[in-house]
mmCIF file of C-alpha atoms in Angstrom:
data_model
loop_
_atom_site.group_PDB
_atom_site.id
_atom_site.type_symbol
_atom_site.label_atom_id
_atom_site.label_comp_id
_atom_site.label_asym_id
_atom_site.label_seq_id
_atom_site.Cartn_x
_atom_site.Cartn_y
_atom_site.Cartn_z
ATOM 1 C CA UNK A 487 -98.514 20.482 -30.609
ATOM 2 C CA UNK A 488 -95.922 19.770 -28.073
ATOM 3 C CA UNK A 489 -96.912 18.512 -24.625
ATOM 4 C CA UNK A 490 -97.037 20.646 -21.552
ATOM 5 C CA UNK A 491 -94.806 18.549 -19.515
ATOM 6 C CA UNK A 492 -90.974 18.255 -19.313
ATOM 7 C CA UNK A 493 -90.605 16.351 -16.458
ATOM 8 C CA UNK A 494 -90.523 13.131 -18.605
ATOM 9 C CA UNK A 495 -87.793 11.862 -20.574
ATOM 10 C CA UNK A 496 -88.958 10.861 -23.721
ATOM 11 C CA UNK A 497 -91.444 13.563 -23.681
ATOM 12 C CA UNK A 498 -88.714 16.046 -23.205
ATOM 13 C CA UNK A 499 -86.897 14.175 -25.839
ATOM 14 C CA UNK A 500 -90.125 14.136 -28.248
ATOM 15 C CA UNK A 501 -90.121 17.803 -27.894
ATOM 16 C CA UNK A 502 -86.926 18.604 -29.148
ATOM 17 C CA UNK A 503 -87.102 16.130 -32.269
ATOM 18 C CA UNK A 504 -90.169 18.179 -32.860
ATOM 19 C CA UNK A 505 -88.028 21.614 -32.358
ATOM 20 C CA UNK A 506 -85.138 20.352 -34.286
ATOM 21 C CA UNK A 507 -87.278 18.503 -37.866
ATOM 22 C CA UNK A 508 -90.293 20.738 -37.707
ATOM 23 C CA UNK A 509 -88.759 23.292 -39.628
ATOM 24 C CA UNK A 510 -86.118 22.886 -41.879
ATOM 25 C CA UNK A 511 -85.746 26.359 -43.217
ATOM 26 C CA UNK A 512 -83.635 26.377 -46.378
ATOM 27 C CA UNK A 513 -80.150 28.507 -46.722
ATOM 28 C CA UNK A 514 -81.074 30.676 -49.609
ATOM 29 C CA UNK A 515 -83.877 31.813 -47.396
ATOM 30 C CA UNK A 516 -82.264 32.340 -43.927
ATOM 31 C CA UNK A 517 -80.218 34.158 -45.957
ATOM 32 C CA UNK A 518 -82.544 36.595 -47.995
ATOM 33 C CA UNK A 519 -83.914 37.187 -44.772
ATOM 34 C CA UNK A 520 -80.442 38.448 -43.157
ATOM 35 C CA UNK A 521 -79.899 40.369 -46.690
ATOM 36 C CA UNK A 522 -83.386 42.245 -46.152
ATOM 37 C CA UNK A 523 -81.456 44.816 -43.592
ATOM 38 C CA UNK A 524 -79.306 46.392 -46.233
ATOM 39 C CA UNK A 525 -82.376 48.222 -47.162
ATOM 40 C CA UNK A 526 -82.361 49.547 -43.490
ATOM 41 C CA UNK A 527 -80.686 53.156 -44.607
ATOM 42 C CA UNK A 528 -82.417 53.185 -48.096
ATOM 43 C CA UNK A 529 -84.723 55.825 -48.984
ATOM 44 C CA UNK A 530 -85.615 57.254 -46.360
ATOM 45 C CA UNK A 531 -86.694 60.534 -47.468
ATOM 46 C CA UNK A 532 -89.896 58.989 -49.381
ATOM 47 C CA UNK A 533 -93.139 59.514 -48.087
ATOM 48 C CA UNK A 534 -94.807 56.316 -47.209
ATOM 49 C CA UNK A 535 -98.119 55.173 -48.404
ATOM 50 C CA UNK A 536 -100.363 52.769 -46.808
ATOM 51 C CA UNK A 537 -102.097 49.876 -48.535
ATOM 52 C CA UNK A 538 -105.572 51.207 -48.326
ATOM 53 C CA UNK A 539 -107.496 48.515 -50.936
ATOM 54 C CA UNK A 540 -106.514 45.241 -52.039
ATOM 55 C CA UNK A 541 -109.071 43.934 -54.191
ATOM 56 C CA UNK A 542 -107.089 40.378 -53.356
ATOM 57 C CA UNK A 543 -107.908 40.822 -49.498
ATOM 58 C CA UNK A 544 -111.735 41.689 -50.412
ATOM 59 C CA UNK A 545 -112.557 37.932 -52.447
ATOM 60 C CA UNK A 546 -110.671 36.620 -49.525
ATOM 61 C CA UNK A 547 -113.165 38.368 -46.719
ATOM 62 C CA UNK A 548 -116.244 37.787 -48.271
ATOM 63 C CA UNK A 549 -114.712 34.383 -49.593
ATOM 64 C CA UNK A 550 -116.932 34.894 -52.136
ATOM 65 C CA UNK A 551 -115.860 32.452 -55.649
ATOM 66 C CA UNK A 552 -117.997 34.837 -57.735
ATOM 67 C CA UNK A 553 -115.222 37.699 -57.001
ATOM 68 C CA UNK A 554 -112.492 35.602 -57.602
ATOM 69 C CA UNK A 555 -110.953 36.088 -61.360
ATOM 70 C CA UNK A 556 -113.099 38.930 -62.135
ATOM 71 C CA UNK A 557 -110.562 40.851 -63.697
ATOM 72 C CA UNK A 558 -107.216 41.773 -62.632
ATOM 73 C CA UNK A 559 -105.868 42.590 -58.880
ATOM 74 C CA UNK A 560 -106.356 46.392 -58.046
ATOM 75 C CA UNK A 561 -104.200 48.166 -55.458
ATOM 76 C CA UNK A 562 -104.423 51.875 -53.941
ATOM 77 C CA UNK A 563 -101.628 53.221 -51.731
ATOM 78 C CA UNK A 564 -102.680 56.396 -50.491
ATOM 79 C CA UNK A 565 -100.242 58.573 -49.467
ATOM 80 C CA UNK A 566 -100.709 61.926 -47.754
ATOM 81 C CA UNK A 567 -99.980 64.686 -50.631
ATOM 82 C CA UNK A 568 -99.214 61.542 -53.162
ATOM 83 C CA UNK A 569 -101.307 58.375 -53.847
ATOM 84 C CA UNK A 570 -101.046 55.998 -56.753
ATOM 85 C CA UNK A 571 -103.508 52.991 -58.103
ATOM 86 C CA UNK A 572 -102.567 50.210 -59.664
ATOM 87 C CA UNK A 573 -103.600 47.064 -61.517
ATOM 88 C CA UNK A 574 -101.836 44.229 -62.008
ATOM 89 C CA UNK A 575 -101.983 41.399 -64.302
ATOM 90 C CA UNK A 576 -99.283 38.678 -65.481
ATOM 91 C CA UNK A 577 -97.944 40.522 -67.952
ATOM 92 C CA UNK A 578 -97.613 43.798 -65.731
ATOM 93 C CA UNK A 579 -98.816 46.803 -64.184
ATOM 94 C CA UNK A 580 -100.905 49.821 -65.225
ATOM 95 C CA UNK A 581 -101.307 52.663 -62.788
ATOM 96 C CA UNK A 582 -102.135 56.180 -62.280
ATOM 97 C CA UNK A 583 -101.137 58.699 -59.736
ATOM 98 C CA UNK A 584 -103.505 61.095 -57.725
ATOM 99 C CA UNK A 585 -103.484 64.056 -58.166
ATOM 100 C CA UNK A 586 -102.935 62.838 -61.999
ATOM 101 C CA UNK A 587 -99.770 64.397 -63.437
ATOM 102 C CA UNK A 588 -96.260 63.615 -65.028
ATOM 103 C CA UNK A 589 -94.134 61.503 -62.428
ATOM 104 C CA UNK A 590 -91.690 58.946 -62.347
ATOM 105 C CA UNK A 591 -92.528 55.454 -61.080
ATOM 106 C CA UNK A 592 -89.716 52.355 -60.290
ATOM 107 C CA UNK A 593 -90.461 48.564 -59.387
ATOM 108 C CA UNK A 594 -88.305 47.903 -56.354
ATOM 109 C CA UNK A 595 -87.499 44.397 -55.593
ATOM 110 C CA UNK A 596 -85.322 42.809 -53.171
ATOM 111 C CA UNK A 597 -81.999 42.821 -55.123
ATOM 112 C CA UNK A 598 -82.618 46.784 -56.395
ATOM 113 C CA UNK A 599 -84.261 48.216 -59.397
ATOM 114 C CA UNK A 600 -86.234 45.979 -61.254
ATOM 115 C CA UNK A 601 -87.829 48.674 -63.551
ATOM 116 C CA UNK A 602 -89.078 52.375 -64.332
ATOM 117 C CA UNK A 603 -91.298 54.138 -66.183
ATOM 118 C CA UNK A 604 -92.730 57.489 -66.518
ATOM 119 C CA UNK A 605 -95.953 58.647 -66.000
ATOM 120 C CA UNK A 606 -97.624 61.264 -68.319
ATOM 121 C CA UNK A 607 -99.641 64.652 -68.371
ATOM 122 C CA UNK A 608 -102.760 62.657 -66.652
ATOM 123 C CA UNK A 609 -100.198 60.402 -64.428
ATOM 124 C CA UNK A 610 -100.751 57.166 -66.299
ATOM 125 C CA UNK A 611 -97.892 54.525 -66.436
ATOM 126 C CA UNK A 612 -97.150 50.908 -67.315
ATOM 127 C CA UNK A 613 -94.775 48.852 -65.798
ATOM 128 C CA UNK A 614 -93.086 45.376 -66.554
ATOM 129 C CA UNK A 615 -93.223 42.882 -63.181
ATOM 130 C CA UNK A 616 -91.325 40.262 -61.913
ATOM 131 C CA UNK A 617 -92.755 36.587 -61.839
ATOM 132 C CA UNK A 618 -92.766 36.770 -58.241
ATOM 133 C CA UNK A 619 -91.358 38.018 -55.216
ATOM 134 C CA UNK A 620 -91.814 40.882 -52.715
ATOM 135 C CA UNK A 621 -91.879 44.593 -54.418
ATOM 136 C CA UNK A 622 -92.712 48.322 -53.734
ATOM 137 C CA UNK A 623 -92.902 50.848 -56.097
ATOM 138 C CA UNK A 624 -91.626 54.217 -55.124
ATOM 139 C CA UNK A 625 -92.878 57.585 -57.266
ATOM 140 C CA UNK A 626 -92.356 61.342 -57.753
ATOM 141 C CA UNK A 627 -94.419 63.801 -59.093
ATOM 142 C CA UNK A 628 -95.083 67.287 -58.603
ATOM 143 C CA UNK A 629 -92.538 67.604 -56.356
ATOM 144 C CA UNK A 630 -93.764 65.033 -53.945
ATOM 145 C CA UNK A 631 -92.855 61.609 -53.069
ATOM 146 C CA UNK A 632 -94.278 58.154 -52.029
ATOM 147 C CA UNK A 633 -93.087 54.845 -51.231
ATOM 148 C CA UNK A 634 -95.768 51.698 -51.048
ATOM 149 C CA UNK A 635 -94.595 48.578 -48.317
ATOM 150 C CA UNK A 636 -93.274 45.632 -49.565
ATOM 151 C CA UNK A 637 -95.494 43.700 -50.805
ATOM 152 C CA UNK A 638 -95.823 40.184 -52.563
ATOM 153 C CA UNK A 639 -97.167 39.701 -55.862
ATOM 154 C CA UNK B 318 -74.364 33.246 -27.867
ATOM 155 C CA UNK B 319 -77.768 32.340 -28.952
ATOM 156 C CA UNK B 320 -80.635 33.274 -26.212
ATOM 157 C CA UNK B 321 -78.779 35.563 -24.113
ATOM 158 C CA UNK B 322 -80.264 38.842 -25.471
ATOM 159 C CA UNK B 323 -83.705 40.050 -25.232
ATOM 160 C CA UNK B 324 -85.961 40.863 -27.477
ATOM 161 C CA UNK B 325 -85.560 44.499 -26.602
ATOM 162 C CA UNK B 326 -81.559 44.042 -26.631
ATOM 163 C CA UNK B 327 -81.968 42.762 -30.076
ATOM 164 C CA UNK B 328 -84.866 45.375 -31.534
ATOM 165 C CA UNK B 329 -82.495 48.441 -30.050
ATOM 166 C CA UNK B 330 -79.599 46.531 -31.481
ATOM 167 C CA UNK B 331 -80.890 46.162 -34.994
ATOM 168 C CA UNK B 332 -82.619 49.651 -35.011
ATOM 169 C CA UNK B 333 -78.881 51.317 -34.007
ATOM 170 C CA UNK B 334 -77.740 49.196 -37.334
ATOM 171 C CA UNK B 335 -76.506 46.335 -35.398
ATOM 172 C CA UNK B 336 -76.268 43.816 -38.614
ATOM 173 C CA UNK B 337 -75.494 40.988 -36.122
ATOM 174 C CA UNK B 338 -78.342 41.775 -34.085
ATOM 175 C CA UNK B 339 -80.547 41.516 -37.118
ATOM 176 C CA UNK B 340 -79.257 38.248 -37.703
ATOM 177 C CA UNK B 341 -79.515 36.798 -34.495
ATOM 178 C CA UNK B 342 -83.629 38.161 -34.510
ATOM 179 C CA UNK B 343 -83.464 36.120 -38.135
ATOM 180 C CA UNK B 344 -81.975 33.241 -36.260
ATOM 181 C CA UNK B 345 -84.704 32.912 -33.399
ATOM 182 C CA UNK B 346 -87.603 34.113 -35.932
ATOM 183 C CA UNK B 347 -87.982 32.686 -39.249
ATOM 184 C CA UNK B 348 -89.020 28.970 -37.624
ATOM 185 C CA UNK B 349 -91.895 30.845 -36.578
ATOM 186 C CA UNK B 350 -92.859 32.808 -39.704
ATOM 187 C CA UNK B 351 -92.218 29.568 -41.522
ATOM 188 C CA UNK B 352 -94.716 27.496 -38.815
ATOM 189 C CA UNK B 353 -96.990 30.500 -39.940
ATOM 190 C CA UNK B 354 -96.575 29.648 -43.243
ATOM 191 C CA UNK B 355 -97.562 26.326 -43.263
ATOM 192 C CA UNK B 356 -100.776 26.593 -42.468
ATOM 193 C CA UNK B 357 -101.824 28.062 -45.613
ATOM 194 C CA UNK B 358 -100.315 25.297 -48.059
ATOM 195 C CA UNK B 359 -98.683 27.479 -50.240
ATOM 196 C CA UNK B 360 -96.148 26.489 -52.807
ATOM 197 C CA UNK B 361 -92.164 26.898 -51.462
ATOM 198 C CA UNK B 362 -91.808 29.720 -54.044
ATOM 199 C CA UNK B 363 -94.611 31.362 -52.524
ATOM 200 C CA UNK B 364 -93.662 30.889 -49.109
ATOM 201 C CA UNK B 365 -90.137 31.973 -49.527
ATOM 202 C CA UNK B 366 -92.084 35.663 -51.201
ATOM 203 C CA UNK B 367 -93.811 35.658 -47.638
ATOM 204 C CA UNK B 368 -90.869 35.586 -45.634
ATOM 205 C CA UNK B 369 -89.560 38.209 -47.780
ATOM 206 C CA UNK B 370 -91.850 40.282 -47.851
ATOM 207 C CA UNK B 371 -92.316 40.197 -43.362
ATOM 208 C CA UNK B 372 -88.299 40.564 -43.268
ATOM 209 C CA UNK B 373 -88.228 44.032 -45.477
ATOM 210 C CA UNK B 374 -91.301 45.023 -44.283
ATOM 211 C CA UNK B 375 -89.991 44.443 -40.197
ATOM 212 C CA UNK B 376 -86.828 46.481 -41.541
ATOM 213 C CA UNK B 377 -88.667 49.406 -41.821
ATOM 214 C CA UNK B 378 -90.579 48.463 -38.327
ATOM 215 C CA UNK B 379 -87.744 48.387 -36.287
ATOM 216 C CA UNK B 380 -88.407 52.095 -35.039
ATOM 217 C CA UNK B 381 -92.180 51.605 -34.555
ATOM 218 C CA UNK B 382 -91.922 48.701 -32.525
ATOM 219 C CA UNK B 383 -92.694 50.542 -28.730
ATOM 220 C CA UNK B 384 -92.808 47.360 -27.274
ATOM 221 C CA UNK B 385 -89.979 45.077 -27.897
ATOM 222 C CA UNK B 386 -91.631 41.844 -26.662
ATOM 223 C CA UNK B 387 -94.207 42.312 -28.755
ATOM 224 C CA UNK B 388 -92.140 41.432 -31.946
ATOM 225 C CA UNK B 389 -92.829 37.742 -31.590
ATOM 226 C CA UNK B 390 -96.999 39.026 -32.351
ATOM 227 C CA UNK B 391 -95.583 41.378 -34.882
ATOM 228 C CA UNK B 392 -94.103 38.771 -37.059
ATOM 229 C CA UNK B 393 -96.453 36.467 -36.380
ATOM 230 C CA UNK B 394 -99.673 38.449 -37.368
ATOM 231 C CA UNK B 395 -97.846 40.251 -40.469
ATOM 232 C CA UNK B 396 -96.816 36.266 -42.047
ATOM 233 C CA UNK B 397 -100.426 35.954 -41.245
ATOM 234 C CA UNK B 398 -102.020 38.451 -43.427
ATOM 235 C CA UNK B 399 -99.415 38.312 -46.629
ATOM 236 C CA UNK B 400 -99.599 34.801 -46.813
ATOM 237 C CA UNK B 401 -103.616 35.061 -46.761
ATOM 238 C CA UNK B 402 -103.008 38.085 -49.355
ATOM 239 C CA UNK B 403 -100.984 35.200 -51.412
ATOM 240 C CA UNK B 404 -103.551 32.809 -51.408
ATOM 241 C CA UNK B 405 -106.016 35.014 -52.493
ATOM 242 C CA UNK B 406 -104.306 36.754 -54.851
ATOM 243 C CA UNK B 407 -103.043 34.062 -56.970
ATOM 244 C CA UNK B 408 -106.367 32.015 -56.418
ATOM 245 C CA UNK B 409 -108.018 34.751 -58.526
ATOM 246 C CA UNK B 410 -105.725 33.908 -61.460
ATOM 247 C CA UNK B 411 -106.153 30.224 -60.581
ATOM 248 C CA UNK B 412 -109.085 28.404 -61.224
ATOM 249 C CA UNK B 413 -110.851 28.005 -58.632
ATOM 250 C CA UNK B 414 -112.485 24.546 -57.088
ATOM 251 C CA UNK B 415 -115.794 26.222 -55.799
ATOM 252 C CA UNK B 416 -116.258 23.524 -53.079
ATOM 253 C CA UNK B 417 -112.698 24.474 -51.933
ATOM 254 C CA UNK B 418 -112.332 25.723 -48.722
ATOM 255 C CA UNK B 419 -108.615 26.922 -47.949
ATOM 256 C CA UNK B 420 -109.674 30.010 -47.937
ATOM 257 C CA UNK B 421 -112.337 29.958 -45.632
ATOM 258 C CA UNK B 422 -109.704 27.499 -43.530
ATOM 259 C CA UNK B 423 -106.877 30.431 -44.045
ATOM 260 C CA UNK B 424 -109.751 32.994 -42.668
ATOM 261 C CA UNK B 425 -110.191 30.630 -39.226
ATOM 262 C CA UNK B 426 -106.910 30.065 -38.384
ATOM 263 C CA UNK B 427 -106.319 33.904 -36.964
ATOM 264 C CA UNK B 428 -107.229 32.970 -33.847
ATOM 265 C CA UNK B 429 -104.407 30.354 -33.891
ATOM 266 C CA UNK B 430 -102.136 33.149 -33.952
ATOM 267 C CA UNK B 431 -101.698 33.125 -29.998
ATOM 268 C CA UNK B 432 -101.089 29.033 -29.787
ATOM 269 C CA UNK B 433 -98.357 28.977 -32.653
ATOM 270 C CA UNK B 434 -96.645 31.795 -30.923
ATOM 271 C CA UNK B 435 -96.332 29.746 -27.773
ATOM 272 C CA UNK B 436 -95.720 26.506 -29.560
ATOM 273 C CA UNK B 437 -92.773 28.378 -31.675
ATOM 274 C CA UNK B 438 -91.502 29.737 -28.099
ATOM 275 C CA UNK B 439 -91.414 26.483 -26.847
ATOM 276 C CA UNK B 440 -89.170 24.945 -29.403
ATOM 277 C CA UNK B 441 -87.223 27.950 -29.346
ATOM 278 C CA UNK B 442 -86.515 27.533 -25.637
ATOM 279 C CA UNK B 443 -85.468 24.059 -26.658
ATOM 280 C CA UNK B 444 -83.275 24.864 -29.282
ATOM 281 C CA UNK B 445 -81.478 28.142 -27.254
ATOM 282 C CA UNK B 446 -81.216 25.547 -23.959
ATOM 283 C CA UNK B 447 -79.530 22.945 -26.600
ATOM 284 C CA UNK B 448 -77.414 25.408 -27.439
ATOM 285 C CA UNK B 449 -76.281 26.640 -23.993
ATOM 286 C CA UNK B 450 -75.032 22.489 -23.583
ATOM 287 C CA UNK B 451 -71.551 21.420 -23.642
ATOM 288 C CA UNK B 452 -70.865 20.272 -27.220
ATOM 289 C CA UNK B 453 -70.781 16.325 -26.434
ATOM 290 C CA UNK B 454 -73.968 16.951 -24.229
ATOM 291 C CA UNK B 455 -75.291 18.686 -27.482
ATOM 292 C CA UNK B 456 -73.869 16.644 -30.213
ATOM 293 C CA UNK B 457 -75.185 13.301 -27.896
ATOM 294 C CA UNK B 458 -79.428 14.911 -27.930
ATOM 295 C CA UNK B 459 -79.086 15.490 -32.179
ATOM 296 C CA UNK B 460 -78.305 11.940 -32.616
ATOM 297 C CA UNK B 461 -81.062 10.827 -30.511
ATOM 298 C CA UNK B 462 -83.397 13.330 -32.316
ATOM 299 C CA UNK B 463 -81.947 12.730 -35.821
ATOM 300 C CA UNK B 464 -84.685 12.648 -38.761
ATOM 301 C CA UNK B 465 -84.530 9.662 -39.421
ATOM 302 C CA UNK B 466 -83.871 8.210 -36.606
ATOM 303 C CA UNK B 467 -80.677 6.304 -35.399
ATOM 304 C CA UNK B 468 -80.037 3.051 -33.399
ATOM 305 C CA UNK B 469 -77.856 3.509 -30.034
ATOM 306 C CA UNK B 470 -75.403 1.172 -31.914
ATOM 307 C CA UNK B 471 -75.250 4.228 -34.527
ATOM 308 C CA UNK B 472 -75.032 6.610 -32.046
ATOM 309 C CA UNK B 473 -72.615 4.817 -30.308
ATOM 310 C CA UNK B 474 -70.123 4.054 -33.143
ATOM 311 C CA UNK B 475 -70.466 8.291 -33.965
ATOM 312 C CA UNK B 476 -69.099 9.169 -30.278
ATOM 313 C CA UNK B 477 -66.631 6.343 -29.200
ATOM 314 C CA UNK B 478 -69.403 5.782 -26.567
ATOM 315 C CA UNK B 479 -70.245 2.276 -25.373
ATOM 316 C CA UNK B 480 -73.651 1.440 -26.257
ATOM 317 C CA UNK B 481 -74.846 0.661 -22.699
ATOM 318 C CA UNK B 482 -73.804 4.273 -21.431
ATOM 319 C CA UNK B 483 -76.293 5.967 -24.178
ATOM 320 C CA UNK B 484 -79.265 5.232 -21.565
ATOM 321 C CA UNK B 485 -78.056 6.963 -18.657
ATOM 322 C CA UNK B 486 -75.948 10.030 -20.082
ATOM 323 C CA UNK B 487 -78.899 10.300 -22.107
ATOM 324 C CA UNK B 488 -80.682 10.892 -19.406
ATOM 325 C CA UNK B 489 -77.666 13.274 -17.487
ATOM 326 C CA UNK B 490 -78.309 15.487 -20.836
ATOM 327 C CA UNK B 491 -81.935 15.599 -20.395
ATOM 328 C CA UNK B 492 -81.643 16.804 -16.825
ATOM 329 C CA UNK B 493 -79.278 19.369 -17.890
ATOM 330 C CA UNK B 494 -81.157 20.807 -21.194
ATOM 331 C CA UNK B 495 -84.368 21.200 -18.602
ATOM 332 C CA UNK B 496 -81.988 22.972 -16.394
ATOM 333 C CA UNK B 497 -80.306 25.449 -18.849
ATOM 334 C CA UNK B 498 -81.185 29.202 -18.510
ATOM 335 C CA UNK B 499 -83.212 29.539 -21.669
ATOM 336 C CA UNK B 500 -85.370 26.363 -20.609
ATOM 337 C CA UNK B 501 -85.791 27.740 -17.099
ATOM 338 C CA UNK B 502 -86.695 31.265 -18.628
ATOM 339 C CA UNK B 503 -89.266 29.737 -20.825
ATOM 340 C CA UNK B 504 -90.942 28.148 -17.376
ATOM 341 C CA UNK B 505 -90.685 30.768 -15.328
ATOM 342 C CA UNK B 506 -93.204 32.883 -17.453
ATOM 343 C CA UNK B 507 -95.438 29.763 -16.971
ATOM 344 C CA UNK B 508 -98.544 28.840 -19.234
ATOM 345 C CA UNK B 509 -99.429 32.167 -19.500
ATOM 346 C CA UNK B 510 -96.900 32.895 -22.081
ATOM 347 C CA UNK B 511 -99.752 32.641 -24.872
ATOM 348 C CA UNK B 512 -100.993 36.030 -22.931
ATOM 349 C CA UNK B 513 -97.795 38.179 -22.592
ATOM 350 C CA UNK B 514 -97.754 39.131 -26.041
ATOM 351 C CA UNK B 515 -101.362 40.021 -26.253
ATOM 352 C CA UNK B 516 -102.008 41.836 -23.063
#
């Protein structure tokens, strides 16, 4: 932590090394970061949906290690005429939407489209994933829309 | 110029679709998502995901944000929870030491949210004051503060500067990087700045 007082020199001078090394964040990232605002006038006439459950973000409360790796990660985004659960694994995602129906579901990422699917008569889908990286998935169905955060998987 | 605009300047900027003023919130923000970040020991892949994921998540944010100076908490409390969502996500497809702790570690550290906020102001007062130097001033403090470090007769060599002078205009920089606007800003809100953002 840095000190509390400027007055002195080298303190003052410790300071800044610290402000100046600490961090060294790299290009690529600075500018992903910058790139992020293109999606500032994308989509906005979905619906969003709020991460209601996590099944990640419940081992890590209780910080239980009987929880962890007990099956894959399950996440519900509940929307307010349009909510969809999913599960993900490595090699991908299953979901349904509620109320269960035909729809069509796409994996956002960063750079765009990364995939889409369609649900069927009971609102079931599958979906390939990236490796990493932050997604959302957008859907429609039954003439109503949603659109999850970004999230990291 | 960096540290001349407000946070509100830049939030009202960025929400009007201001690219620069995006960029300039970028500039003065990722050191602290990144001093987030490295609490939680995740791998650089990982931690480049978290950043991401707060910078396209604060996209959408920009119109909720009432409270412009609150954006330092904002940022600071949303690299909070995805990195924790990280850990414990990929720990469950991981195995898992069950003496480990990180997690519990990750869990404690919330209420560290307030004291890396103020230590990331801090060294982004520095680094706006730097910036508000004349270049020679400027380029004179990053030698001194180069990683690793150099010697004066380095230093000296680099700026046609005598190596005897280092010492005292070394010392004519200090005075005048403590006396820059965005240095005096920082200590005029006093050592209550770890309270602004929370009250």
């Amino acid at each position: 932590m840095t000190s509390a007082q400027w007055d002195d020199d080298d303190a003052l001078e410790a300071d800044l090394r610290a402000a100046m090394n600490a961090l060294p964040v790299p290009e690529h990232v600075v500018a992903a970061a910058k790139a992020a605002y293109t999606w500032r006038t994308i989509d906005e006439e979905l619906a969003f949906a709020a991460l209601v459950y996590d099944s990640a973000m419940d081992s890590a409360l209780t910080g239980s290690a009987l929880v962890r790796g007990a099956g894959p990660r399950t996440l519900l985004f509940e929307g307010e005429r349009l909510s969809v659960e999913i599960e993900v694994t490595e090699a991908g995602m299953v979901g349904q939407l509620i109320p269960p129906g035909p729809g069509g579901i796409t994996v956002l990422t960063a750079a765009g489209t990364y995939a889409e699917a369609q649900a069927d008569e009971v609102g079931c889908f599958l979906l390939s994933r990236p490796d990493h990286g932050a997604v959302r998935l957008t859907c429609r169905s039954g003439g109503n829309t949603l659109s999850t955060p970004w999230l990291p998987l | 110029m960096l540290g001349t605009r407000t946070n509100t300047d830049l939030v009202e900027a960025a929400a009007r679709g201001d690219q620069e003023g995006w960029d300039e919130i970028v500039q003065r923000y990722l050191p602290l998502v990144f001093s987030v970040i490295r609490r939680y020991r995740l791998s650089p892949k990982d931690a480049e995901d978290v950043s991401q994921t707060v910078w396209l998540r604060l996209v959408e944010h920009l119109d909720t944000i009432r409270e412009p100076r609150a954006l330092p908490m904002w940022i600071a409390t949303t690299t909070r929870n995805e990195a924790l969502r990280l850990v414990s996500a990929h720990r469950r497809t991981t195995p898992v030491d069950p003496l480990g702790t990180s997690t519990l570690d990750a869990v404690a550290d919330t209420r560290d949210v307030d004291e890396q906020l103020l230590g990331a102001e801090r060294q982004q007062a520095m680094r706006d004051g730097l910036a508000e130097l004349p270049p020679r001033q400027r380029e004179l403090l990053l030698l001194l503060v180069a990683d690793p470090p150099l010697s004066y007769e380095t230093i000296g060599a680099r700026l046609g500067m005598p190596v005897g002078s280092i010492g005292p205009t070394r010392a004519r920089c200090l005075a005048r990087l403590r006396n820059t606007p965005a240095m005096q800003a920082f200590l005029a809100n006093g050592h209550d700045t770890d309270r602004r953002w929370t009250a």
